[in-house]
mmCIF file of C-alpha atoms in Angstrom:
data_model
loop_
_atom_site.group_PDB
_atom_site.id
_atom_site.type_symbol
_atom_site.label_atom_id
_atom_site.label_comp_id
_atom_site.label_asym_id
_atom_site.label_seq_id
_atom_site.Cartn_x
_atom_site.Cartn_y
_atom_site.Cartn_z
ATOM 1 C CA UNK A 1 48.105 -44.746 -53.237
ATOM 2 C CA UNK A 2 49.300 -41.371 -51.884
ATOM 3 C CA UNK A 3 49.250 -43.343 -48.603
ATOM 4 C CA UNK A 4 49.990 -40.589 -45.184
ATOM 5 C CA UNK A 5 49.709 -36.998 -46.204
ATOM 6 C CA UNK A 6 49.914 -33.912 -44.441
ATOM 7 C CA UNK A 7 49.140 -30.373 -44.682
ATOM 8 C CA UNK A 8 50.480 -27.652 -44.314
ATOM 9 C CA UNK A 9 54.207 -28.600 -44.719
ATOM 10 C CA UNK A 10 55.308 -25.453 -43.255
ATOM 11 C CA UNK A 11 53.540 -22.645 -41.190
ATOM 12 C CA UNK A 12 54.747 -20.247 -38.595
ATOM 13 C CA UNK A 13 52.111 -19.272 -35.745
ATOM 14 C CA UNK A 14 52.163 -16.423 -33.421
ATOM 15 C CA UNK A 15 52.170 -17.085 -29.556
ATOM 16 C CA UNK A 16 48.404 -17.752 -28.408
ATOM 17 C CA UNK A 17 47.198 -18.538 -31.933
ATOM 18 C CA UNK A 18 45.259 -21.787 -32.899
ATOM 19 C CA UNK A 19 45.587 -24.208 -35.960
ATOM 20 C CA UNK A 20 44.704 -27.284 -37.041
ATOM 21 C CA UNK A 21 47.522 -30.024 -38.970
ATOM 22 C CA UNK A 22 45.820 -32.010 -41.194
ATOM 23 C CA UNK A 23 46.386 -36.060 -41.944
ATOM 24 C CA UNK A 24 44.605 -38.220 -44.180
ATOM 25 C CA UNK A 25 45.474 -41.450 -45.204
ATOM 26 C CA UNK A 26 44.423 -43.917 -47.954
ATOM 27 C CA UNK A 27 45.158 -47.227 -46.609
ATOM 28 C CA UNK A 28 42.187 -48.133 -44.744
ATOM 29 C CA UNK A 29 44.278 -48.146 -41.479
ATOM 30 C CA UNK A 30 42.663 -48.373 -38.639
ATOM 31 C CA UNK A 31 45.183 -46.743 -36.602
ATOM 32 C CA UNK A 32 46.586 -43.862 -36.933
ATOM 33 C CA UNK A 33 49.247 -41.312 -34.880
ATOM 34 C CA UNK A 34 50.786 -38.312 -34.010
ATOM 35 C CA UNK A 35 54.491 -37.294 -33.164
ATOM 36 C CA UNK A 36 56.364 -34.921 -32.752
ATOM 37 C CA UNK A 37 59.842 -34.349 -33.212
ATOM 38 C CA UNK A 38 61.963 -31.643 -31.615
ATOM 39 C CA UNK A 39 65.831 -30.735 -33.139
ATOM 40 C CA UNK A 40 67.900 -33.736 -32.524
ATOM 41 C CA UNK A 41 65.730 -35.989 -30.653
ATOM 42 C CA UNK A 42 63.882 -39.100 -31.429
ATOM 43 C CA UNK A 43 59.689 -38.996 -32.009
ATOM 44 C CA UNK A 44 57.536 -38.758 -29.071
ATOM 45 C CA UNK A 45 53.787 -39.932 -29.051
ATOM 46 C CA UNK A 46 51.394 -36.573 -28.618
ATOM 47 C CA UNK A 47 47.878 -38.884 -29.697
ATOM 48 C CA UNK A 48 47.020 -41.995 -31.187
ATOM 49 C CA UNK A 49 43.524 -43.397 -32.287
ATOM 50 C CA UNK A 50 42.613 -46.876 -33.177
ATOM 51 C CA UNK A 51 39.658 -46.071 -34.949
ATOM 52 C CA UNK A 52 36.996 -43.679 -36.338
ATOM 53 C CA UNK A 53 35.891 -41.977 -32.741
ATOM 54 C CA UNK A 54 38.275 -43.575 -30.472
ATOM 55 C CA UNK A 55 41.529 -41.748 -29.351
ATOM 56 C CA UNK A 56 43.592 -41.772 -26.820
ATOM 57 C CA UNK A 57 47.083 -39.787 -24.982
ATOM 58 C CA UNK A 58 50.175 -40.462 -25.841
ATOM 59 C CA UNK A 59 53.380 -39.451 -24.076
ATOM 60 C CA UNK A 60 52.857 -35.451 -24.455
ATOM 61 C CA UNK A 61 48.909 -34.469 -25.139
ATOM 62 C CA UNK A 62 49.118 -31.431 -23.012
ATOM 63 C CA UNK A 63 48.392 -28.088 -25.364
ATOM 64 C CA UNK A 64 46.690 -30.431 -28.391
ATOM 65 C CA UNK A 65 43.341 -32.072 -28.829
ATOM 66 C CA UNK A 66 42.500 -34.477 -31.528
ATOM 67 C CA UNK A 67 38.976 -36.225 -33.360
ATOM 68 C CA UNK A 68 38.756 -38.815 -35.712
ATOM 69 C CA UNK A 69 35.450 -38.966 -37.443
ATOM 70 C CA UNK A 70 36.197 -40.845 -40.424
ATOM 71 C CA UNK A 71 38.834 -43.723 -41.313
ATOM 72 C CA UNK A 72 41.125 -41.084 -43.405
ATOM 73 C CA UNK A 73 41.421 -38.401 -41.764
ATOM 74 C CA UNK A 74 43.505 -37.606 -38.021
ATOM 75 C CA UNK A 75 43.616 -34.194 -37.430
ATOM 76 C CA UNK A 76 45.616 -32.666 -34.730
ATOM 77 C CA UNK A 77 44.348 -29.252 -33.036
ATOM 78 C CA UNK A 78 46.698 -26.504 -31.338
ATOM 79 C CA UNK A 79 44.797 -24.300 -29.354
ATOM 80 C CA UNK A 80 47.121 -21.768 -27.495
ATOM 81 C CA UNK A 81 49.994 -22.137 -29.531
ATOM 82 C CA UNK A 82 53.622 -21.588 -26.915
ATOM 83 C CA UNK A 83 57.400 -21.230 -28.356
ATOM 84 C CA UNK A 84 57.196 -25.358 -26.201
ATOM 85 C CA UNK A 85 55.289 -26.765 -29.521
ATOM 86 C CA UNK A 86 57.480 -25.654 -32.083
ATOM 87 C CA UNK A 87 58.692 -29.085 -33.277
ATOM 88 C CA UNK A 88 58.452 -30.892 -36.683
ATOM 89 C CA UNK A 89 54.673 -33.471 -36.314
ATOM 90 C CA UNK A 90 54.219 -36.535 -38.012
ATOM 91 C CA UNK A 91 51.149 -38.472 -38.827
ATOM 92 C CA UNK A 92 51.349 -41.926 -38.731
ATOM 93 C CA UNK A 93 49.183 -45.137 -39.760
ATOM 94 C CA UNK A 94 48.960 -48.496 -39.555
ATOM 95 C CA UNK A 95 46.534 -51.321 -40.357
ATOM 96 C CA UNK A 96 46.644 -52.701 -36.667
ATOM 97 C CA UNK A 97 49.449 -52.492 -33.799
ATOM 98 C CA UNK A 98 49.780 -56.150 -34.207
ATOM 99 C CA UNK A 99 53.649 -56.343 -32.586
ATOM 100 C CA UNK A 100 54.875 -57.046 -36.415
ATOM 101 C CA UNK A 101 52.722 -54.510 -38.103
ATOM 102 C CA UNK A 102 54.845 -51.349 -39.536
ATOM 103 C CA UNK A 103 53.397 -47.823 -39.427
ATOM 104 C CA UNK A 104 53.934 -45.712 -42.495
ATOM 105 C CA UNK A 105 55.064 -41.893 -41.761
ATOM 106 C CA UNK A 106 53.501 -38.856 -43.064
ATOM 107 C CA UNK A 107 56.498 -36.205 -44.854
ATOM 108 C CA UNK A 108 55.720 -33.983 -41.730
ATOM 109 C CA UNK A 109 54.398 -30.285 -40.902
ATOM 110 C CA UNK A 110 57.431 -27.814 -39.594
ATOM 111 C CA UNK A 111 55.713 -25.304 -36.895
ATOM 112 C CA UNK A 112 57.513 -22.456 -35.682
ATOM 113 C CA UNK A 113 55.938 -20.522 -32.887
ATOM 114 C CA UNK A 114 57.147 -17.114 -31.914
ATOM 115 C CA UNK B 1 58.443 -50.182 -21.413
ATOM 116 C CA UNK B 2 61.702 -51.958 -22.767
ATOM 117 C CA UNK B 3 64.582 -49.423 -24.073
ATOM 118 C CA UNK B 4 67.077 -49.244 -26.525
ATOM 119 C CA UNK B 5 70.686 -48.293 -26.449
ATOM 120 C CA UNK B 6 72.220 -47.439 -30.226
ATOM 121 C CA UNK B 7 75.513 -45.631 -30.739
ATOM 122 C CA UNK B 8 75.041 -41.564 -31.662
ATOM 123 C CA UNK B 9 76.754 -41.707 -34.746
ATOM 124 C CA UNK B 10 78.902 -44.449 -37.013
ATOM 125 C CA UNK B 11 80.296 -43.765 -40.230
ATOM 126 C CA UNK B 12 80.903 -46.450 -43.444
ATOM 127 C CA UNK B 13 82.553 -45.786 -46.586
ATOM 128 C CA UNK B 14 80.190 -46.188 -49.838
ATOM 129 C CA UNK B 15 79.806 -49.678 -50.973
ATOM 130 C CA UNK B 16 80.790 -51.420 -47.936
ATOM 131 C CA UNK B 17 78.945 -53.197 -45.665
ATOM 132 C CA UNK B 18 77.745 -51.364 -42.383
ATOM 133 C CA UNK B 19 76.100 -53.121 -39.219
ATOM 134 C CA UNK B 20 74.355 -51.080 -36.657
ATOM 135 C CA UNK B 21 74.283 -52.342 -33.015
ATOM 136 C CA UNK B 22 71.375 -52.333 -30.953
ATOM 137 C CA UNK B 23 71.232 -53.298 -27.422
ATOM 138 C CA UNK B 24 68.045 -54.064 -25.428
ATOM 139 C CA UNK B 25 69.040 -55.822 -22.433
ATOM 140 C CA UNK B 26 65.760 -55.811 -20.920
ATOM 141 C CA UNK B 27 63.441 -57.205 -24.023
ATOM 142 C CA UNK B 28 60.339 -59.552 -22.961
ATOM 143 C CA UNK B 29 59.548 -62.819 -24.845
ATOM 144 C CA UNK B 30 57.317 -61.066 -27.029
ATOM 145 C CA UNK B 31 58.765 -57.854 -27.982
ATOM 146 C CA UNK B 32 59.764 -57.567 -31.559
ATOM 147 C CA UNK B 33 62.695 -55.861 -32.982
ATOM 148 C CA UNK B 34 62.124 -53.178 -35.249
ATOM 149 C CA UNK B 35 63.995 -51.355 -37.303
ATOM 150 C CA UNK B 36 63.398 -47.740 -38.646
ATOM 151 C CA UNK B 37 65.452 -45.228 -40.964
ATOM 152 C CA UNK B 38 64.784 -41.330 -41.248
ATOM 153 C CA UNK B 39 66.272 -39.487 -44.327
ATOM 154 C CA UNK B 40 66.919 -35.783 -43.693
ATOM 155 C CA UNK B 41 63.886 -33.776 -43.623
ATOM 156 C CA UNK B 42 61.851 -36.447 -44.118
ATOM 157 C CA UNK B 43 59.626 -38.886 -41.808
ATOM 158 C CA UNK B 44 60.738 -42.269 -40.708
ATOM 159 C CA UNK B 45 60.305 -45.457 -42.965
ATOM 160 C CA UNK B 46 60.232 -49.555 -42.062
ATOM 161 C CA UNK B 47 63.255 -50.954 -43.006
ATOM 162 C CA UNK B 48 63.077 -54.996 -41.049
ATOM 163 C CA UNK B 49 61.666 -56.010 -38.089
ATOM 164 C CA UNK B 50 62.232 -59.514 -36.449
ATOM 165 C CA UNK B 51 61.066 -61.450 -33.182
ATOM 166 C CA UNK B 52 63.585 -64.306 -32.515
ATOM 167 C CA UNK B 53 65.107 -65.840 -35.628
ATOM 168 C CA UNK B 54 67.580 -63.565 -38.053
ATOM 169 C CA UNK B 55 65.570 -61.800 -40.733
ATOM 170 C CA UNK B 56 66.646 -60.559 -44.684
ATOM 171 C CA UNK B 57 64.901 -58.429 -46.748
ATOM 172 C CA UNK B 58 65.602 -56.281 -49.744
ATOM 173 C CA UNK B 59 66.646 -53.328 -48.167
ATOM 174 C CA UNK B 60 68.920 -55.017 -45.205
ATOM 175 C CA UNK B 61 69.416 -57.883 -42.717
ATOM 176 C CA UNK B 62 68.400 -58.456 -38.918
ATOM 177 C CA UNK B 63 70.746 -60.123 -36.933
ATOM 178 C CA UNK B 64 68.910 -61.198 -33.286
ATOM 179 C CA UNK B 65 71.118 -62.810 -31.063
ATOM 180 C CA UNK B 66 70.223 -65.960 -29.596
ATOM 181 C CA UNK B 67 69.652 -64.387 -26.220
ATOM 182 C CA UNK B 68 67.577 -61.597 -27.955
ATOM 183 C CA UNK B 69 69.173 -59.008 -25.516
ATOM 184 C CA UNK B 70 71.067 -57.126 -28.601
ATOM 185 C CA UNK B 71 70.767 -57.121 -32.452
ATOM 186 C CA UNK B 72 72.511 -55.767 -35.757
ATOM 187 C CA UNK B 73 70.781 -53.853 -38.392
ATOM 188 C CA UNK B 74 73.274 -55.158 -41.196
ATOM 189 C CA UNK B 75 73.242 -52.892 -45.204
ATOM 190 C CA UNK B 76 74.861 -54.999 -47.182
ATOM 191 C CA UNK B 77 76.405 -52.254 -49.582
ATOM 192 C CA UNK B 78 76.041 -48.953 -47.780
ATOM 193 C CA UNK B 79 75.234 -46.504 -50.546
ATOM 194 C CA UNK B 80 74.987 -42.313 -50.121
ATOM 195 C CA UNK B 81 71.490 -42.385 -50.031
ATOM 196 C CA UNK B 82 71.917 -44.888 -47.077
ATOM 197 C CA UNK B 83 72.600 -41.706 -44.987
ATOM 198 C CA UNK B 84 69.968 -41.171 -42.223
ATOM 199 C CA UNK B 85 69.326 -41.644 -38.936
ATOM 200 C CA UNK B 86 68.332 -45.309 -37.989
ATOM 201 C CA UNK B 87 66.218 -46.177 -34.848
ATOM 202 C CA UNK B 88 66.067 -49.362 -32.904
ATOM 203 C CA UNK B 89 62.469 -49.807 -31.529
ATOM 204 C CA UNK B 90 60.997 -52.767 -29.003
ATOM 205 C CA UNK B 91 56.674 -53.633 -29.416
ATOM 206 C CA UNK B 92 55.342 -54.847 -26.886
ATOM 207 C CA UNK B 93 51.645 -54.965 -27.702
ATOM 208 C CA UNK B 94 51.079 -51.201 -26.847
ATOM 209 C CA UNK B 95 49.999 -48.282 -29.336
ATOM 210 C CA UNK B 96 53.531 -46.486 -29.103
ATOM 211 C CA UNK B 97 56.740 -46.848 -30.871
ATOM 212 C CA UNK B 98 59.494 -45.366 -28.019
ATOM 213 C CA UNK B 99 61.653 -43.421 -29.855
ATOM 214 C CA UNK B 100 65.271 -43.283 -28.710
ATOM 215 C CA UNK B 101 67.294 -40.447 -30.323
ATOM 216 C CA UNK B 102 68.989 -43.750 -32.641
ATOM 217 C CA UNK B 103 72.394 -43.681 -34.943
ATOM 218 C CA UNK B 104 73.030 -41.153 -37.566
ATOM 219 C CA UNK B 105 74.977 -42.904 -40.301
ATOM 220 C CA UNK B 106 77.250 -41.292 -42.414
ATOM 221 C CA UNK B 107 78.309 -42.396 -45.789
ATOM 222 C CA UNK B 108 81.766 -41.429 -47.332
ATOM 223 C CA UNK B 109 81.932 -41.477 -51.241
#
């Protein structure tokens, strides 16, 4: 299993431009997450989704949207990309958010916005 | 939500053992205790998780104490690749892990 993956690992966006980060996983999960992390700090929920074509907001949605479609795949949409989202995003999944249940992390995409 | 207070930073010389604190004075009966690790430039990975009773696995113990309000993350044999940042997380039954900005350990050959 190549369990979370993410593309692209690095990309640097202009002020105002859009892009999408793509997850996919291969563990069936049903749930599934995204995170960012800013220099220093610890993760902070942007989305989660606990199952094809239900999502919902996390601690800091504001400037991303997200679908979920199929089982796999999570991706996460900038529209109006701001020097604010430049931050290092992880995907996240796990099989249920049973209290003992683990999530497995995705390697992570590095955005720069300038 | 319940919150976690880890020291910034610790440091352990290879091959010994290393226990990272935790406190979380204000846990509910049915948070569990979980433990995460993230290696530089990479994301975080499960390392132990418990609920009320101490915990062992193959990558490190969980030490709960019997009034649940702290707990030790224990390595038995701290080695260099043992260097990463290691977060203390409370679930409670919600779909989010909080984060807290956890203890960087640093391993000296």
């Amino acid at each position: 299993n190549a369990g979370v993956t993410q593309t692209p690992k690095f990309r640097i966006l202009k002020i105002g431009q859009s892009m999408t980060l793509q997850c996919t996983q291969d563990m069936n999960h049903n749930y599934m997450y995204w995170y960012r992390q800013d220099p220093g700090m610890g993760l902070k929920l942007i989305y989660y989704s606990v199952g094809a074509g239900i999502t919902d907001k996390g601690e800091v949605p504001n400037g991303y949207n997200v679908s979920r479609s199929t089982t796999e795949d999570f991706p996460l949409r900038l529209e109006l990309a701001a020097p604010s989202q430049t931050s290092v995003y992880f995907c996240a999944s796990s099989y249920s958010f049973g209290r003992a249940d683990e999530q497995y992390f995705g390697p992570g995409t590095r955005l720069t916005v300038t | 939500d319940a919150k976690t207070t880890q020291p910034n930073s610790m440091e352990s010389n290879e091959e010994e053992p290393v226990h990272l604190p935790c406190n979380h004075s204000t846990i509910s009966g049915t948070d569990y205790i979980h433990w995460y690790r993230q290696l530089p430039s990479q994301g975080p990975e499960y390392v132990i998780h418990g609920l009320t009773s101490n915990v062992n696995n193959r990558m490190a113990s969980l030490a709960i104490a019997e009034d649940r309000k702290s707990s030790t993350l224990i390595l038995h044999r701290a080695t260099l690749r043992d260097a990463a940042v290691y977060y203390c997380i409370l679930t409670s039954g919600t779909y989010k892990y909080i984060f807290g900005t956890g203890t960087r350990l640093k391993v000296l050959a």
